[in-house]
XYZ file of C-alpha atoms in Angstrom:
417
model
C -33.805 7.266 17.544
C -35.299 10.645 18.343
C -34.287 13.438 16.022
C -33.456 15.441 19.161
C -30.681 13.036 20.196
C -27.321 14.777 20.285
C -24.349 12.404 20.227
C -21.120 13.237 21.983
C -19.203 11.974 18.962
C -20.187 11.127 15.389
C -17.575 9.146 13.444
C -17.971 9.166 9.669
C -16.398 6.133 8.041
C -16.391 2.580 9.367
C -12.952 1.508 8.191
C -9.893 0.713 10.288
C -9.317 4.246 11.588
C -13.004 4.985 12.105
C -13.652 1.824 14.095
C -10.626 2.471 16.284
C -11.704 6.052 16.994
C -15.323 5.096 17.651
C -14.424 2.197 19.936
C -11.901 4.248 21.893
C -14.238 7.218 22.369
C -17.066 4.923 23.499
C -14.687 3.072 25.819
C -14.147 6.423 27.540
C -17.882 6.772 28.135
C -18.807 8.939 25.170
C -22.076 8.409 23.331
C -20.841 7.525 19.849
C -22.539 7.135 16.481
C -20.545 5.434 13.727
C -21.901 6.084 10.223
C -20.820 3.856 7.316
C -22.161 3.921 3.759
C -21.434 0.240 3.078
C -23.670 -2.509 4.411
C -20.855 -3.712 6.671
C -17.943 -2.251 8.594
C -14.382 -2.668 7.380
C -15.067 -3.610 3.765
C -11.631 -2.422 2.616
C -9.938 -3.820 5.730
C -11.361 -7.269 5.002
C -9.589 -7.498 1.640
C -6.309 -5.810 2.518
C -3.039 -7.653 2.102
C -4.569 -10.005 -0.442
C -7.067 -11.079 2.214
C -4.359 -11.764 4.826
C -4.161 -8.227 6.309
C -0.683 -6.829 6.941
C -1.907 -5.521 10.280
C 1.235 -3.556 11.244
C 4.990 -3.385 10.774
C 6.795 -4.888 13.757
C 9.565 -2.290 13.947
C 10.004 -1.690 17.716
C 12.058 1.492 17.327
C 9.528 4.297 16.851
C 12.045 6.633 15.245
C 13.032 3.952 12.743
C 9.357 3.210 12.099
C 8.550 6.864 11.445
C 11.274 7.120 8.811
C 8.886 5.234 6.540
C 6.462 8.177 6.563
C 8.754 10.594 4.726
C 8.177 14.291 5.305
C 5.205 13.507 7.580
C 7.443 11.873 10.204
C 8.100 15.122 12.065
C 4.357 15.525 12.661
C 3.839 11.971 13.917
C 6.129 11.683 16.942
C 3.402 12.799 19.345
C 0.610 10.444 18.183
C 3.019 7.493 17.932
C 4.271 8.191 21.465
C 0.653 7.865 22.636
C -0.124 4.720 20.641
C 2.721 3.055 18.770
C 3.388 -0.313 17.225
C 3.737 -2.207 20.507
C 0.435 -0.713 21.708
C -1.330 -1.919 18.562
C 0.254 -5.353 18.944
C -0.999 -5.596 22.532
C -4.419 -4.270 21.513
C -5.017 -7.143 19.096
C -3.333 -9.954 21.013
C -5.234 -9.028 24.194
C -8.446 -9.427 22.195
C -7.624 -12.942 21.074
C -5.895 -12.206 17.766
C -2.345 -13.644 17.794
C 0.111 -11.915 15.447
C 2.993 -13.435 13.468
C 5.856 -11.637 11.719
C 7.163 -12.366 8.227
C 9.953 -10.894 6.087
C 10.626 -7.137 6.332
C 8.875 -7.135 9.740
C 5.453 -7.364 8.124
C 2.982 -8.595 10.751
C -0.192 -10.592 10.043
C -2.917 -12.223 12.113
C -1.831 -15.796 12.814
C -4.990 -16.995 11.042
C -3.897 -15.117 7.876
C -7.521 -13.987 7.543
C -8.189 -10.261 7.152
C -11.859 -10.647 8.213
C -10.596 -11.706 11.654
C -9.091 -8.234 12.086
C -12.367 -6.646 11.027
C -14.216 -8.855 13.510
C -12.000 -7.724 16.404
C -12.542 -4.076 15.503
C -16.307 -4.543 15.094
C -16.489 -6.215 18.508
C -14.435 -3.382 20.015
C -17.134 -0.987 18.840
C -20.213 -3.010 19.727
C -18.958 -4.087 23.175
C -18.445 -0.435 24.036
C -21.976 0.406 22.848
C -21.116 2.321 19.702
C -24.350 2.911 17.784
C -24.078 1.910 14.134
C -25.758 3.354 11.085
C -24.842 1.144 8.116
C -25.849 1.722 4.488
C -25.969 5.411 5.418
C -24.207 7.869 3.158
C -23.411 11.294 4.560
C -24.522 13.920 2.032
C -23.411 17.026 3.906
C -22.397 18.517 7.223
C -24.803 20.770 9.095
C -23.224 23.946 10.405
C -24.126 26.867 12.636
C -21.626 29.647 12.122
C -18.138 28.129 12.144
C -19.201 25.069 14.115
C -20.373 21.666 12.928
C -23.643 20.601 14.514
C -24.686 17.525 12.578
C -24.728 15.457 9.397
C -27.371 15.100 6.717
C -28.209 11.687 5.248
C -31.108 10.186 3.318
C -31.985 8.388 6.559
C -32.327 11.708 8.352
C -30.225 14.239 10.195
C -28.009 13.323 13.142
C -26.767 15.893 15.639
C -23.457 15.787 17.432
C -21.029 17.765 19.563
C -17.843 16.445 17.990
C -17.052 14.780 14.647
C -14.350 12.428 13.455
C -13.769 12.194 9.717
C -12.415 8.775 8.678
C -13.662 8.488 5.112
C -10.355 7.247 3.668
C -8.530 8.231 0.508
C -9.248 7.457 -3.124
C -7.790 3.963 -3.577
C -10.043 0.912 -4.016
C -13.120 2.976 -4.894
C -15.162 -0.232 -5.121
C -14.994 -0.473 -1.315
C -16.498 2.981 -0.914
C -13.178 4.786 -0.504
C -14.022 7.536 -2.960
C -12.550 10.563 -1.211
C -15.726 12.590 -0.627
C -14.384 13.600 2.790
C -11.673 15.526 0.991
C -14.332 17.611 -0.765
C -15.906 18.589 2.566
C -12.525 19.498 4.022
C -11.796 21.808 1.116
C -15.108 23.541 1.817
C -13.993 24.012 5.429
C -10.932 25.919 4.233
C -8.372 23.137 4.527
C -5.448 22.950 2.120
C -5.851 19.711 0.164
C -3.147 17.877 -1.736
C -4.466 16.063 -4.820
C -4.610 12.264 -4.502
C -1.883 10.282 -6.210
C -1.713 6.502 -6.617
C 1.548 5.930 -4.777
C 1.528 2.191 -4.154
C 0.255 0.917 -7.465
C 1.156 -1.595 -10.229
C 2.910 -0.378 -13.358
C 2.063 -0.769 -17.043
C 4.677 -2.183 -19.424
C 4.446 -2.242 -23.220
C 6.410 -5.411 -24.067
C 4.500 -8.522 -25.080
C 6.933 -10.857 -23.277
C 5.887 -9.224 -20.002
C 2.180 -9.771 -20.689
C 2.655 -13.429 -21.670
C 4.153 -14.081 -18.215
C 0.919 -12.993 -16.492
C 0.644 -14.790 -13.149
C 4.367 -15.632 -12.938
C 6.064 -14.538 -9.740
C 9.838 -14.190 -9.276
C 11.088 -13.983 -5.705
C 14.502 -12.347 -5.924
C 14.963 -9.995 -8.852
C 16.435 -6.546 -9.330
C 14.672 -4.015 -11.512
C 16.220 -0.738 -12.577
C 13.990 2.039 -13.860
C 15.448 4.793 -16.034
C 18.229 2.777 -17.676
C 18.507 5.505 -20.319
C 19.706 7.979 -17.690
C 23.363 8.879 -18.140
C 23.755 9.502 -14.432
C 23.059 6.758 -11.933
C 21.434 9.302 -9.598
C 18.530 9.532 -12.041
C 17.811 5.811 -11.885
C 15.686 3.852 -9.423
C 16.757 0.311 -8.519
C 14.867 -2.123 -6.280
C 15.410 -5.770 -5.376
C 12.676 -8.175 -4.315
C 9.620 -9.992 -5.591
C 8.096 -9.203 -8.990
C 4.686 -10.369 -10.188
C 4.041 -10.234 -13.931
C 0.509 -9.322 -15.003
C -1.515 -8.970 -18.191
C -0.806 -5.227 -18.131
C 2.736 -5.075 -16.762
C 4.332 -5.674 -13.370
C 3.222 -5.725 -9.750
C 4.272 -7.294 -6.449
C 5.840 -5.698 -3.336
C 8.992 -4.535 -5.119
C 7.019 -2.764 -7.841
C 4.405 -1.277 -5.516
C 7.035 0.290 -3.299
C 8.930 1.707 -6.283
C 5.854 3.252 -7.924
C 6.123 6.626 -6.208
C 9.657 7.175 -7.550
C 8.839 5.740 -10.979
C 5.979 8.220 -11.291
C 8.518 11.012 -11.102
C 10.498 9.426 -13.956
C 7.296 9.038 -15.993
C 6.930 12.803 -16.109
C 9.599 12.671 -18.812
C 7.763 10.021 -20.840
C 8.005 6.200 -21.002
C 10.710 4.798 -18.719
C 13.180 2.271 -20.213
C 13.875 -0.345 -17.550
C 15.608 -3.692 -17.072
C 15.198 -6.737 -14.851
C 18.296 -8.527 -13.562
C 17.358 -12.189 -13.177
C 20.536 -12.906 -11.192
C 21.131 -9.828 -9.010
C 23.532 -11.622 -6.650
C 25.738 -12.948 -9.487
C 28.213 -10.778 -11.359
C 28.461 -11.047 -15.143
C 31.775 -12.959 -15.085
C 30.446 -15.640 -12.725
C 27.243 -15.925 -14.752
C 29.207 -16.446 -17.966
C 31.125 -19.288 -16.335
C 27.902 -20.846 -15.098
C 26.305 -20.735 -18.557
C 29.489 -22.120 -20.132
C 29.361 -25.125 -17.791
C 25.741 -25.778 -18.806
C 26.758 -25.638 -22.471
C 29.583 -28.117 -21.882
C 27.175 -30.548 -20.220
C 24.716 -30.438 -23.159
C 27.044 -30.021 -26.141
C 24.847 -31.619 -28.786
C 21.492 -30.094 -27.794
C 20.013 -27.042 -29.436
C 20.147 -23.903 -27.313
C 16.339 -23.716 -27.093
C 16.345 -27.105 -25.342
C 19.076 -26.103 -22.900
C 17.796 -22.637 -22.040
C 15.723 -23.797 -19.069
C 18.982 -24.823 -17.375
C 20.217 -21.230 -17.591
C 17.209 -19.162 -16.512
C 14.887 -18.953 -13.477
C 11.833 -21.212 -13.524
C 9.014 -19.833 -15.634
C 11.244 -17.472 -17.620
C 12.407 -19.784 -20.447
C 9.956 -18.595 -23.103
C 10.413 -14.950 -22.158
C 14.205 -15.182 -22.486
C 13.908 -17.154 -25.723
C 11.787 -14.333 -27.167
C 14.792 -12.010 -26.745
C 17.137 -14.200 -28.801
C 17.421 -14.680 -32.595
C 15.717 -17.846 -33.862
C 18.857 -19.035 -35.646
C 20.777 -18.909 -32.366
C 18.043 -20.802 -30.508
C 18.196 -23.614 -33.080
C 21.987 -23.859 -32.992
C 23.619 -26.767 -31.071
C 25.276 -25.272 -28.018
C 28.715 -26.524 -29.064
C 28.363 -24.270 -32.127
C 27.020 -21.197 -30.379
C 29.527 -18.384 -30.849
C 31.186 -16.843 -27.809
C 29.563 -13.492 -28.646
C 26.101 -15.085 -28.724
C 26.729 -16.832 -25.410
C 27.782 -13.537 -23.846
C 24.704 -11.860 -25.362
C 22.544 -14.465 -23.594
C 24.225 -13.620 -20.284
C 23.718 -9.916 -20.924
C 20.001 -10.618 -21.479
C 19.782 -12.531 -18.196
C 21.295 -9.525 -16.429
C 19.039 -7.024 -18.198
C 15.645 -8.125 -19.519
C 14.451 -4.935 -21.210
C 10.979 -3.530 -20.623
C 9.368 -0.120 -20.939
C 7.169 1.329 -18.202
C 4.493 3.498 -19.800
C 2.241 4.458 -16.862
C 0.820 3.453 -13.493
C -2.485 1.600 -13.238
C -4.092 4.617 -11.570
C -6.241 5.136 -8.495
C -8.567 2.190 -9.145
C -5.612 -0.176 -8.732
C -3.810 1.714 -5.992
C -3.187 -0.028 -2.695
C -2.701 3.415 -1.187
C -3.042 6.920 -2.503
C -1.590 9.912 -0.760
C -3.258 13.280 -0.943
C -5.505 14.878 1.634
C -5.217 17.476 4.361
C -1.908 19.240 4.827
C -0.540 18.155 8.220
C 0.322 21.718 9.178
C -3.447 22.230 9.537
C -3.918 19.386 12.031
C -2.965 19.311 15.710
C -1.390 15.868 15.579
C -1.211 15.675 19.393
C -4.985 15.149 19.297
C -5.747 14.850 15.527
C -8.055 17.871 15.824
C -8.505 20.164 12.823
C -7.011 23.622 13.249
C -9.684 24.988 10.920
C -12.793 23.509 12.542
C -12.749 23.353 16.351
C -14.935 20.243 16.759
C -13.590 18.140 13.883
C -10.946 15.401 14.121
C -9.126 14.007 11.067
C -7.644 10.509 10.900
C -6.335 7.809 8.579
C -6.211 8.339 4.850
C -7.792 11.809 4.839
C -4.324 12.992 5.921
C -1.637 13.706 3.340
C 0.938 11.090 4.342
C 3.025 9.091 1.886
C 4.263 5.663 3.009
C 5.287 2.300 1.535
C 3.410 -0.966 1.822
C 4.358 -3.278 4.663
C 1.892 -2.511 7.460
C 2.565 1.217 7.711
C -0.861 2.302 6.459
C -2.851 0.292 8.980
C -0.520 1.390 11.763
C -1.358 4.956 10.790
C -5.050 4.093 11.121
C -4.621 2.424 14.521
C -2.507 5.305 15.848
C -4.518 8.271 14.582
C -7.814 6.542 15.400
C -6.724 5.806 18.962
C -5.409 9.320 19.542
C -8.560 10.971 18.162
C -10.820 8.620 20.088
C -8.847 9.375 23.243
C -9.096 13.148 22.916
C -12.468 13.818 21.268
């Protein structure tokens, strides 16, 4: 390509938001260059959702959907009115990617294959004649006065009229999402919020937690901050927990991490897991008593599996005195039986930290939304720069909300650039 070529639009970052913006701008007849430092587009997209890709959240009420974006919601009504959830749904299904909905309105491609989503987005770009520069890292922007005029790479300089920055945040650095776009934006005078791992697994110190690595429990309640005298200072969540070699993960944990981080500012966070959240203590005591009556002559350690969720027998046993475990159940004192029930309602663990940015599904941080015209996604600091996806400071839970943000902001930027 001649060094004199001037593109209408240069999109930096070939992830979900970047591909959407590039494809949409090219669909409108713009001459578009999409620059990606990886050897393929959508590297992070292709592994999201454990390889299944939670493509969006199927909440049809836009106002209800936006409540998941916290303080950013008030800035997002305009872009979501231009391209909301139902628009994204139609976008993918009309391109031969059927979508199915699971619990909590989480939507996935029917194939349950994240690379299929990447393929659709790649085809959207190539069919609209987006020019690709892969394995091309942008080292710097070229400027003339206050205006951007091009980008500098080891493969040469590329000139453009308008630029879309879609370099992502700082989570999953191994996919190239290392946050260098944030550095450029700071140089342009933007206010930048530091990245925080907001949807991230948590570290726990107890050995019983680590020995359960790989065990998943579907319906548990965990309460963080059990040492707080006031209930308002505690965080309680119910859902699926995955035990790991370092602590706990799974949807419940990931979506609680942001609040737990606030508790961690005061040091390690005493916590407890309720193995029977839908059963009150009195009912549980009666249930355990019935098990004891059915196995009167067996030692407690051989009956325990009848009293606890599958996979938790050894972990619960580790909380009980050995002499009690080796006692026939017909000789187990009432106090010891009640202590067992108390343990089932509150398995103690201590949260010591998060797993940090390298483990984060999502990190917030990025440009303050007051400095972006969210009707178009144009920067208010740099006239010919558009900002989309994870370079924006927007906190949100897991469940399809992050990719919806990419589809929406990418579409809006691509439609206005």
